[in-house]
Amino acid sequence: MLVPVLALILAPILVSVLGPDRGPDPDLSAGPGPDPGPGPGPGPGLDAGPHPGPNPGLGAGPYPGSAPGPDPDLSAGPYPGPIPSPIPGPSLHPVLVPILAAPGDALPLSPQTSMKNMERELVCPVCKEMYKQPLALPCMHNVCHVCASEVLLQHGYLCCDPTSEPSSPAATPATRSPRLGRRGVPKPDRLDRLLKSGFGTYPGRKRGTVHPQTISFPCPACQRDIDLGERGLGSLFRNLTLERVVERYRQTINISAAIMCQFCKPPQLEATKGCTECKSSFCNECFKLYHPWGTQKAQHEPTPPTLTFRPKGLMCPEHKEEVTHYCKTCQRLVCQLCRVRRTHTSHKITPVLSAYQALREKLTKSLAYILSSQDTVQTQIAELEETVKHTEVNGSQAKEEVSQLIQGLCSMLEEKRASLLQAIEECQQERLASLHYQIQEHQAMLENSGMVGYAQEVLKETDHPCFVQAAKQLHNRILRATDSLQSFQPAATASFSHFQLDVSRELKLLTDLAFIKGCGRC
């Protein structure tokens, strides 16, 4: 699945960068054909805005082993082993043959190419539909022009300048066909109305304002705040390459609706031709009517009908001039006027053709390396799938083992808890027994009040031998009672403080409980 996706994405980039000198828009031609003529025109594949830091798309590649290209800053990175030859051979993947063709050659798609997997690459992150007039953001993401305008509107940027339309939006001629009758030119749809509203340019600025407000656009894909300056969306390039990929994708999966002539009265005929200059689609009869022989319009080149008309090349958003150079410092396409500005005085600037050649060589080598590694990729996929199975099984076993160990610890703790509670219970019962016995003794002292009366009667005895005989035994009993009163002490203490547990060491052990040598970390 990886090969068709890369082939479809990279093919229009490698072809369309040649620019407007090649004649009609290559994506609107009837099919693959010879190169009408090379030209150093702008490259839609390089239309990304300014980005900080080094250029990730034009730097050296990650593969060791080959010599740098013609431009050290834009050269293709080294690769392991020999670089595949551009001449197709038995070892090359079939999709690689058109990719390694000469610059400008049309790149036909294989009938067996599966395109459904790349639909997610062609969906706008805002509207969740396929891109329509996408703008290339400096963060390397894209967004529909209308969606970008709506995002800015939601963030409180109110606009009144109608100059924010992307280069060559869809439009219809101002003239009317004789066959149109009372039916006027079709009303502009929601896209046209939003485009002409100027959303995204000079937010909150009225004509004559001295200090225009700069615009911060939140990228819906990466959530980064993009500084668009005071020009707003007007400073962004339209991603023509992405538009062509979307249109080619629609045609491949047959979801394109029939394009009707924009000038026929009901019933409308299906359009057979398009005109980039007029930005309209015509049937055969209306095309002849609007392009009469001997007029300037007769020089217009017919193209296949389409709903989205694109310019032949990229134009500078600020000066409306053809972009001819690429600023490596700003990582942005510039025109001749931008080149002489003070902003780019010390910047490293290269012609678009040089950037195109270096980038094309890099992409070709990268794709060749990927395509030549298809067997390796399949082997790695099988290995990864097997690893997934083992991971699921081993993960379940590891969880079961950990659960059993923790359950064992819990069982040991439960047994220890029962043993400690039993010791406390035995001590408690022993103390209670001693205290109850002491209480009984004191109660007996109260009940033996007759002993006191008996002692008083004994004291009345005057016979000395008889007194000694009786008083000796009585005196011992009275001494015991006296000692008990003078040195009263409970038979047992009520405190159980010596039964407290010091579990700090155990808690630390539990806190430090982890897998051996950190093998449990991913």
Coordinates of C-alpha atoms in Angstrom, one line a residue:
M1 CA 0.0 0.0 0.0
L2 CA 2.9 2.3 0.6
V3 CA 4.1 2.3 -3.0
P4 CA 0.9 3.6 -4.7
V5 CA 0.5 6.4 -2.0
L6 CA 4.1 7.6 -2.5
A7 CA 3.8 7.4 -6.3
L8 CA 0.6 9.4 -6.4
I9 CA 1.9 12.1 -4.0
L10 CA 5.3 12.5 -5.5
A11 CA 4.4 12.3 -9.1
P12 CA 2.6 15.7 -9.5
I13 CA 5.4 17.3 -7.4
L14 CA 8.1 16.1 -9.8
V15 CA 6.1 17.1 -12.9
S16 CA 4.4 20.3 -12.0
V17 CA 7.4 22.2 -10.6
L18 CA 8.5 23.1 -14.1
G19 CA 6.2 26.0 -14.2
P20 CA 4.0 27.9 -16.7
D21 CA 6.4 27.7 -19.7
R22 CA 5.4 24.1 -20.2
G23 CA 2.0 25.1 -21.7
P24 CA -1.3 23.9 -20.4
D25 CA -1.7 22.7 -16.8
P26 CA -0.3 19.1 -16.9
D27 CA -3.0 17.9 -14.6
L28 CA -5.7 19.1 -17.0
S29 CA -4.4 17.2 -20.0
A30 CA -6.1 14.2 -21.5
G31 CA -3.4 11.9 -20.1
P32 CA 0.3 11.3 -20.0
G33 CA 2.2 12.8 -22.9
P34 CA 5.5 14.2 -24.0
D35 CA 7.1 17.3 -22.5
P36 CA 5.9 20.4 -24.3
G37 CA 9.1 22.1 -23.4
P38 CA 11.1 22.7 -20.2
G39 CA 10.9 26.0 -18.4
P40 CA 12.3 27.4 -15.2
G41 CA 8.9 28.3 -13.9
P42 CA 7.8 28.2 -10.3
G43 CA 7.4 24.9 -8.5
P44 CA 4.1 24.3 -6.8
G45 CA 5.9 21.6 -4.7
L46 CA 8.0 24.4 -3.1
D47 CA 5.2 26.8 -2.2
A48 CA 5.5 26.4 1.5
G49 CA 5.6 29.6 3.5
P50 CA 8.5 30.8 5.7
H51 CA 9.6 28.5 8.4
P52 CA 12.2 28.9 11.1
G53 CA 15.3 26.7 11.2
P54 CA 16.7 24.5 8.6
N55 CA 14.7 23.2 5.7
P56 CA 13.5 19.7 6.6
G57 CA 12.4 18.9 3.1
L58 CA 15.6 20.1 1.3
G59 CA 18.3 19.0 3.6
A60 CA 20.5 16.0 3.5
G61 CA 18.9 12.6 3.6
P62 CA 19.3 10.0 6.4
Y63 CA 21.1 7.4 4.3
P64 CA 24.9 7.1 4.6
G65 CA 27.0 6.3 1.6
S66 CA 26.8 8.6 -1.4
A67 CA 28.2 11.9 -2.7
P68 CA 26.2 15.2 -2.4
G69 CA 24.3 16.6 -5.3
P70 CA 24.9 19.8 -7.2
D71 CA 23.7 22.1 -4.5
P72 CA 25.1 21.4 -1.0
D73 CA 22.0 22.8 0.7
L74 CA 19.4 21.2 -1.6
S75 CA 21.3 18.0 -2.6
A76 CA 19.9 14.6 -2.1
G77 CA 21.2 12.8 1.0
P78 CA 23.5 9.8 0.8
Y79 CA 22.1 6.3 0.6
P80 CA 23.5 2.9 1.5
G81 CA 24.9 1.0 -1.4
P82 CA 24.7 2.1 -5.1
I83 CA 22.1 4.6 -6.2
P84 CA 19.5 2.8 -8.4
S85 CA 19.8 3.6 -12.1
P86 CA 17.1 5.7 -13.7
I87 CA 16.9 3.1 -16.5
P88 CA 14.3 0.5 -15.5
G89 CA 15.7 -2.9 -14.8
P90 CA 14.4 -6.3 -13.5
S91 CA 15.2 -5.3 -9.9
L92 CA 13.1 -2.1 -10.0
H93 CA 9.6 -1.9 -8.8
P94 CA 7.1 -1.3 -11.6
V95 CA 6.0 2.0 -10.1
L96 CA 9.6 3.2 -10.1
V97 CA 9.9 3.3 -13.8
P98 CA 7.7 6.4 -14.4
I99 CA 9.1 8.0 -11.3
L100 CA 12.6 7.8 -12.6
A101 CA 11.6 9.2 -16.0
A102 CA 13.0 12.4 -17.4
P103 CA 11.9 15.7 -15.9
G104 CA 8.6 16.8 -17.4
D105 CA 7.4 13.4 -18.6
A106 CA 3.9 12.6 -17.6
L107 CA 3.7 10.0 -14.8
P108 CA 0.8 7.5 -15.6
L109 CA -0.7 5.7 -12.7
S110 CA -0.9 1.9 -12.6
P111 CA -4.5 0.6 -13.0
Q112 CA -3.8 -1.6 -10.0
T113 CA -2.9 1.4 -7.8
S114 CA -5.0 1.5 -4.7
M115 CA -5.9 5.0 -3.7
K116 CA -8.2 4.6 -0.8
N117 CA -5.4 4.6 1.7
M118 CA -4.3 8.1 0.8
E119 CA -7.7 9.7 1.4
R120 CA -6.7 10.8 4.9
E121 CA -3.8 12.8 3.3
L122 CA -6.3 14.7 1.2
V123 CA -8.8 15.6 3.9
C124 CA -8.9 19.1 5.4
P125 CA -8.5 19.0 9.2
V126 CA -11.3 21.6 9.6
C127 CA -14.1 20.5 7.3
K128 CA -13.1 16.9 7.2
E129 CA -13.7 17.0 3.4
M130 CA -11.3 16.9 0.5
Y131 CA -9.2 20.0 0.1
K132 CA -10.6 22.8 -2.0
Q133 CA -8.2 25.6 -2.9
P134 CA -5.8 24.5 -0.1
L135 CA -3.3 27.0 1.4
A136 CA 0.2 25.8 2.4
L137 CA 0.9 26.8 6.0
P138 CA 4.4 27.5 7.3
C139 CA 4.1 24.5 9.6
M140 CA 3.9 22.2 6.6
H141 CA 0.2 21.6 7.0
N142 CA -2.6 22.6 4.6
V143 CA -6.1 24.0 5.1
C144 CA -8.9 25.0 2.7
H145 CA -9.0 28.7 2.0
V146 CA -12.6 28.9 3.1
C147 CA -11.9 26.9 6.3
A148 CA -8.9 29.1 7.1
S149 CA -11.1 32.2 6.7
E150 CA -13.8 30.7 8.9
V151 CA -11.2 29.9 11.6
L152 CA -9.9 33.4 11.6
L153 CA -13.5 34.7 11.8
Q154 CA -14.2 32.5 14.8
H155 CA -11.1 34.0 16.5
G156 CA -12.4 37.5 16.1
Y157 CA -10.6 38.7 13.0
L158 CA -13.1 40.8 11.1
C159 CA -12.0 41.7 7.5
C160 CA -13.1 44.2 5.0
D161 CA -10.4 44.1 2.3
P162 CA -11.5 41.9 -0.6
T163 CA -7.9 41.2 -1.8
S164 CA -7.5 37.9 0.1
E165 CA -8.6 35.6 -2.6
P166 CA -6.1 32.9 -3.5
S167 CA -4.4 33.0 -6.8
S168 CA -7.0 32.3 -9.6
P169 CA -10.1 31.3 -7.6
A170 CA -13.0 29.7 -9.5
A171 CA -15.0 32.3 -11.4
T172 CA -17.3 32.7 -14.4
P173 CA -17.0 35.1 -17.4
A174 CA -18.9 38.3 -17.2
T175 CA -20.4 37.8 -20.7
R176 CA -23.5 35.8 -21.4
S177 CA -24.1 33.2 -24.0
P178 CA -26.9 33.7 -26.6
R179 CA -28.2 30.3 -25.6
L180 CA -28.5 31.4 -22.0
G181 CA -31.8 33.1 -22.4
R182 CA -33.1 34.8 -19.3
R183 CA -31.1 32.5 -17.1
G184 CA -28.1 34.4 -15.8
V185 CA -24.7 33.2 -14.9
P186 CA -25.0 30.7 -12.1
K187 CA -24.9 32.2 -8.7
P188 CA -21.6 31.9 -6.8
D189 CA -21.6 29.2 -4.2
R190 CA -20.7 29.4 -0.6
L191 CA -17.0 29.2 -1.5
D192 CA -17.1 32.1 -3.9
R193 CA -19.0 34.3 -1.4
L194 CA -16.5 33.6 1.3
L195 CA -13.5 34.1 -1.0
K196 CA -14.8 37.5 -2.1
S197 CA -15.6 38.5 1.5
G198 CA -11.8 38.8 2.1
F199 CA -11.8 36.8 5.3
G200 CA -8.2 36.5 6.6
T201 CA -6.7 39.7 5.3
Y202 CA -6.1 42.8 7.3
P203 CA -8.3 41.8 10.2
G204 CA -10.1 44.8 11.8
R205 CA -8.3 47.2 9.5
K206 CA -9.9 50.0 7.7
R207 CA -8.3 51.7 4.7
G208 CA -5.9 54.3 5.9
T209 CA -5.1 52.7 9.2
V210 CA -1.5 53.5 10.2
H211 CA -0.8 50.4 12.3
P212 CA -2.3 47.2 10.8
Q213 CA -3.0 44.3 13.1
T214 CA -0.9 41.2 12.6
I215 CA -2.7 37.9 12.4
S216 CA -2.0 34.8 14.4
F217 CA -3.6 31.7 12.8
P218 CA -4.0 28.6 14.9
C219 CA -3.1 25.6 12.8
P220 CA -6.0 23.1 13.1
A221 CA -3.5 20.2 12.6
C222 CA -0.7 20.9 15.0
Q223 CA -2.3 23.6 17.1
R224 CA 0.7 25.9 16.6
D225 CA 0.0 29.7 16.3
I226 CA 1.2 30.8 12.8
D227 CA 2.2 34.4 12.5
L228 CA 0.7 35.5 9.1
G229 CA 1.8 39.1 9.4
E230 CA -0.5 42.0 8.4
R231 CA -1.4 40.4 5.0
G232 CA -3.1 37.4 6.6
L233 CA -4.1 34.6 4.3
G234 CA -2.9 36.7 1.4
S235 CA 0.7 35.9 2.3
L236 CA 0.2 32.2 1.9
F237 CA 0.8 30.2 -1.3
R238 CA -2.0 28.1 -2.8
N239 CA -0.9 24.5 -2.8
L240 CA -1.5 23.7 -6.5
T241 CA 0.1 20.3 -6.3
L242 CA -2.3 19.2 -3.6
E243 CA -5.2 20.4 -5.7
R244 CA -4.0 18.3 -8.6
V245 CA -3.6 15.2 -6.4
V246 CA -7.1 15.7 -5.0
E247 CA -8.6 16.1 -8.5
R248 CA -6.7 13.0 -9.8
Y249 CA -7.8 11.1 -6.7
R250 CA -11.5 12.0 -7.4
Q251 CA -11.2 10.9 -11.0
T252 CA -9.5 7.6 -10.0
I253 CA -12.2 6.5 -7.6
N254 CA -15.0 7.9 -9.8
I255 CA -16.5 10.3 -7.3
S256 CA -16.4 13.3 -9.6
A257 CA -19.8 14.6 -10.5
A258 CA -20.5 15.4 -14.1
I259 CA -19.4 18.9 -15.0
M260 CA -22.1 20.8 -16.8
C261 CA -21.7 23.7 -19.2
Q262 CA -22.0 27.0 -17.4
F263 CA -23.6 28.9 -20.3
C264 CA -26.3 26.5 -21.6
K265 CA -29.9 27.2 -20.8
P266 CA -31.9 24.2 -19.5
P267 CA -31.4 21.4 -20.2
Q268 CA -27.7 22.0 -19.7
L269 CA -25.2 20.0 -21.8
E270 CA -22.2 18.3 -20.2
A271 CA -19.1 20.3 -20.5
T272 CA -16.4 19.0 -22.8
K273 CA -13.8 21.8 -22.6
G274 CA -12.4 24.1 -20.0
C275 CA -10.6 27.4 -20.3
T276 CA -8.1 28.5 -17.8
E277 CA -8.2 32.1 -19.0
C278 CA -12.0 32.3 -18.8
K279 CA -12.1 30.1 -15.7
S280 CA -15.1 28.3 -17.0
S281 CA -16.2 25.0 -18.5
F282 CA -18.1 24.9 -21.8
C283 CA -19.8 22.5 -24.1
N284 CA -18.5 22.4 -27.7
E285 CA -21.0 25.0 -29.0
C286 CA -20.6 27.5 -26.2
F287 CA -16.8 27.2 -26.4
K288 CA -17.0 28.2 -30.0
L289 CA -19.3 31.1 -29.2
Y290 CA -17.1 32.5 -26.5
H291 CA -13.9 31.9 -28.5
P292 CA -14.7 33.3 -31.9
W293 CA -12.1 32.9 -34.7
G294 CA -9.9 36.0 -35.2
T295 CA -10.2 37.3 -31.6
Q296 CA -7.8 37.2 -28.7
K297 CA -9.9 34.6 -27.0
A298 CA -9.3 32.3 -29.9
Q299 CA -5.8 31.9 -28.6
H300 CA -7.0 30.4 -25.4
E301 CA -5.9 26.8 -24.9
P302 CA -8.8 24.4 -24.3
T303 CA -8.4 22.0 -21.3
P304 CA -10.5 19.3 -19.9
P305 CA -13.5 20.6 -17.9
T306 CA -13.1 21.2 -14.2
L307 CA -14.7 22.9 -11.3
T308 CA -11.5 24.3 -10.0
F309 CA -9.4 26.5 -12.2
R310 CA -5.8 27.0 -11.2
P311 CA -3.1 29.4 -12.4
K312 CA -0.4 27.9 -14.5
G313 CA 2.2 28.8 -11.9
L314 CA 2.7 30.3 -8.5
M315 CA 2.6 34.1 -8.2
C316 CA 4.2 36.1 -5.4
P317 CA 1.3 37.0 -3.0
E318 CA 2.8 40.4 -2.3
H319 CA 3.9 41.6 -5.8
K320 CA 1.8 39.4 -8.0
E321 CA 4.9 38.5 -10.0
E322 CA 6.1 35.1 -11.1
V323 CA 8.2 33.4 -8.4
T324 CA 11.7 32.8 -9.9
H325 CA 13.9 32.0 -6.9
Y326 CA 13.9 30.2 -3.6
C327 CA 15.2 31.7 -0.4
K328 CA 16.9 29.0 1.6
T329 CA 17.1 31.2 4.7
C330 CA 13.3 32.0 4.8
Q331 CA 12.5 28.7 3.1
R332 CA 10.1 30.5 0.8
L333 CA 9.6 31.1 -2.9
V334 CA 10.3 34.7 -3.9
C335 CA 10.0 36.9 -7.0
Q336 CA 12.5 39.3 -8.5
L337 CA 11.1 42.2 -6.5
C338 CA 11.3 40.2 -3.3
R339 CA 14.9 39.2 -4.1
V340 CA 16.1 42.8 -4.1
R341 CA 14.3 43.7 -1.0
R342 CA 16.4 44.5 2.1
T343 CA 14.7 41.6 3.9
H344 CA 16.6 39.1 1.7
T345 CA 19.9 41.0 1.4
S346 CA 22.1 38.6 3.3
H347 CA 19.9 35.5 2.6
K348 CA 21.0 32.6 0.5
I349 CA 18.9 32.6 -2.7
T350 CA 18.9 30.0 -5.5
P351 CA 17.0 29.9 -8.8
V352 CA 13.8 27.8 -8.7
L353 CA 15.2 25.5 -11.4
S354 CA 18.2 24.6 -9.2
A355 CA 16.0 24.0 -6.3
Y356 CA 13.7 21.9 -8.4
Q357 CA 16.5 19.8 -9.8
A358 CA 18.1 19.2 -6.4
L359 CA 14.7 18.4 -4.8
R360 CA 13.7 16.1 -7.7
E361 CA 16.9 14.2 -7.4
K362 CA 16.4 13.8 -3.7
L363 CA 12.8 12.7 -4.0
T364 CA 13.8 10.3 -6.8
K365 CA 16.6 8.7 -4.7
S366 CA 14.4 8.5 -1.6
L367 CA 11.6 6.9 -3.5
A368 CA 14.0 4.5 -5.3
Y369 CA 15.4 3.5 -1.9
I370 CA 11.9 2.9 -0.5
L371 CA 10.7 1.0 -3.5
S372 CA 13.9 -1.2 -3.6
S373 CA 13.2 -2.1 0.0
Q374 CA 9.7 -3.4 -0.4
D375 CA 10.7 -7.0 0.4
T376 CA 12.5 -5.8 3.5
V377 CA 9.5 -3.8 4.5
Q378 CA 7.2 -6.8 4.1
T379 CA 9.6 -8.9 6.2
Q380 CA 9.6 -6.2 8.8
I381 CA 5.8 -6.0 8.8
A382 CA 5.6 -9.8 9.3
E383 CA 8.1 -9.6 12.1
L384 CA 6.2 -6.7 13.7
E385 CA 2.9 -8.7 13.5
E386 CA 4.6 -11.7 15.1
T387 CA 6.0 -9.4 17.8
V388 CA 2.5 -8.0 18.4
K389 CA 1.2 -11.6 19.0
H390 CA 4.1 -12.4 21.4
T391 CA 3.6 -9.0 23.2
E392 CA -0.1 -9.8 23.8
V393 CA 0.7 -13.3 25.1
N394 CA 3.7 -12.3 27.2
G395 CA 2.0 -9.2 28.6
S396 CA -1.0 -11.3 29.8
Q397 CA 1.4 -13.8 31.4
A398 CA 3.4 -11.0 33.1
K399 CA 0.2 -9.4 34.5
E400 CA -0.9 -12.8 35.8
E401 CA 2.4 -13.4 37.5
V402 CA 2.4 -10.0 39.1
S403 CA -1.2 -10.5 40.2
Q404 CA -0.3 -13.8 41.8
L405 CA 2.8 -12.4 43.6
I406 CA 0.8 -9.4 45.0
Q407 CA -2.0 -11.8 46.0
G408 CA 0.6 -13.9 47.9
L409 CA 1.9 -10.8 49.7
C410 CA -1.7 -10.0 50.6
S411 CA -2.2 -13.5 52.0
M412 CA 1.0 -13.2 54.1
L413 CA -0.1 -9.9 55.4
E414 CA -3.5 -11.3 56.3
E415 CA -1.9 -14.2 58.2
K416 CA 0.4 -11.8 60.0
R417 CA -2.5 -9.5 60.8
A418 CA -4.4 -12.5 62.4
S419 CA -1.4 -13.5 64.4
L420 CA -0.8 -10.0 65.8
L421 CA -4.4 -9.6 66.7
Q422 CA -4.4 -12.9 68.5
A423 CA -1.4 -11.8 70.6
I424 CA -3.2 -8.6 71.6
E425 CA -6.3 -10.5 72.4
E426 CA -4.5 -12.9 74.8
C427 CA -2.8 -10.1 76.6
Q428 CA -6.0 -8.3 77.0
Q429 CA -7.8 -11.3 78.5
E430 CA -4.9 -11.9 80.9
R431 CA -5.0 -8.3 82.1
L432 CA -8.7 -8.3 82.5
A433 CA -8.5 -11.5 84.7
S434 CA -6.0 -9.8 87.0
L435 CA -8.0 -6.7 87.4
H436 CA -11.2 -8.6 88.1
Y437 CA -9.4 -10.6 90.8
Q438 CA -8.2 -7.3 92.4
I439 CA -11.6 -5.9 92.4
Q440 CA -12.9 -9.0 94.1
E441 CA -10.3 -8.6 96.9
H442 CA -11.3 -5.0 97.5
Q443 CA -14.9 -6.0 97.6
A444 CA -14.0 -8.7 100.2
M445 CA -12.4 -6.0 102.4
L446 CA -15.7 -4.2 102.5
E447 CA -17.5 -7.4 103.3
N448 CA -15.1 -8.5 106.1
S449 CA -16.2 -5.6 108.4
G450 CA -16.9 -8.3 111.1
M451 CA -13.1 -8.7 111.4
V452 CA -12.8 -5.2 112.7
G453 CA -15.5 -5.9 115.4
Y454 CA -13.7 -9.2 116.3
A455 CA -10.4 -7.3 116.7
Q456 CA -12.0 -4.8 119.0
E457 CA -13.4 -7.6 121.2
V458 CA -9.9 -9.3 121.2
L459 CA -8.4 -6.1 122.5
K460 CA -10.7 -6.5 125.6
E461 CA -9.0 -9.7 126.5
T462 CA -6.9 -9.3 129.7
D463 CA -5.4 -12.8 129.9
H464 CA -2.0 -12.3 128.3
P465 CA -1.4 -15.9 127.0
C466 CA -4.9 -16.1 125.5
F467 CA -4.6 -12.6 123.9
V468 CA -1.3 -13.5 122.3
Q469 CA -2.7 -16.7 120.9
A470 CA -5.7 -15.0 119.3
A471 CA -4.2 -11.7 118.3
K472 CA -1.2 -13.2 116.3
Q473 CA -3.4 -14.6 113.6
L474 CA -5.7 -11.6 113.5
H475 CA -2.8 -9.2 113.3
N476 CA -1.5 -10.9 110.1
R477 CA -4.9 -10.5 108.4
I478 CA -5.1 -6.8 109.4
L479 CA -1.5 -6.2 108.1
R480 CA -2.4 -7.5 104.7
A481 CA -5.4 -5.3 104.5
T482 CA -3.4 -2.3 105.6
D483 CA -0.6 -2.9 103.1
S484 CA -3.2 -3.2 100.3
L485 CA -4.7 0.1 101.2
Q486 CA -1.4 1.9 101.6
S487 CA 0.2 0.6 98.4
F488 CA -2.7 0.4 96.0
Q489 CA -1.7 -0.5 92.4
P490 CA -3.8 -1.9 89.7
A491 CA -2.9 -5.4 88.9
A492 CA -2.5 -4.6 85.1
T493 CA -2.0 -1.5 83.0
A494 CA -4.5 -0.3 80.5
S495 CA -1.9 0.8 77.9
F496 CA -1.2 -1.2 74.9
S497 CA 1.6 1.1 73.5
H498 CA 4.1 -1.7 73.5
F499 CA 2.0 -3.4 70.9
Q500 CA 2.6 -0.7 68.2
L501 CA 4.1 -1.8 64.9
D502 CA 7.0 -0.1 63.2
V503 CA 6.2 -0.6 59.5
S504 CA 8.4 2.1 58.1
R505 CA 10.9 -0.3 56.7
E506 CA 8.2 -2.5 55.2
L507 CA 6.5 0.5 53.7
K508 CA 9.7 1.6 52.1
L509 CA 10.2 -1.9 50.7
L510 CA 6.7 -1.8 49.3
T511 CA 7.3 1.6 47.8
D512 CA 10.5 0.5 46.2
L513 CA 8.8 -2.7 45.0
A514 CA 9.6 -2.7 41.2
F515 CA 10.6 -5.0 38.4
I516 CA 14.1 -6.4 38.5
K517 CA 16.6 -4.1 36.8
G518 CA 13.9 -1.9 35.4
C519 CA 12.9 -4.5 32.9
G520 CA 9.3 -3.5 33.3
R521 CA 9.8 -0.2 31.7
C522 CA 8.8 0.2 28.1

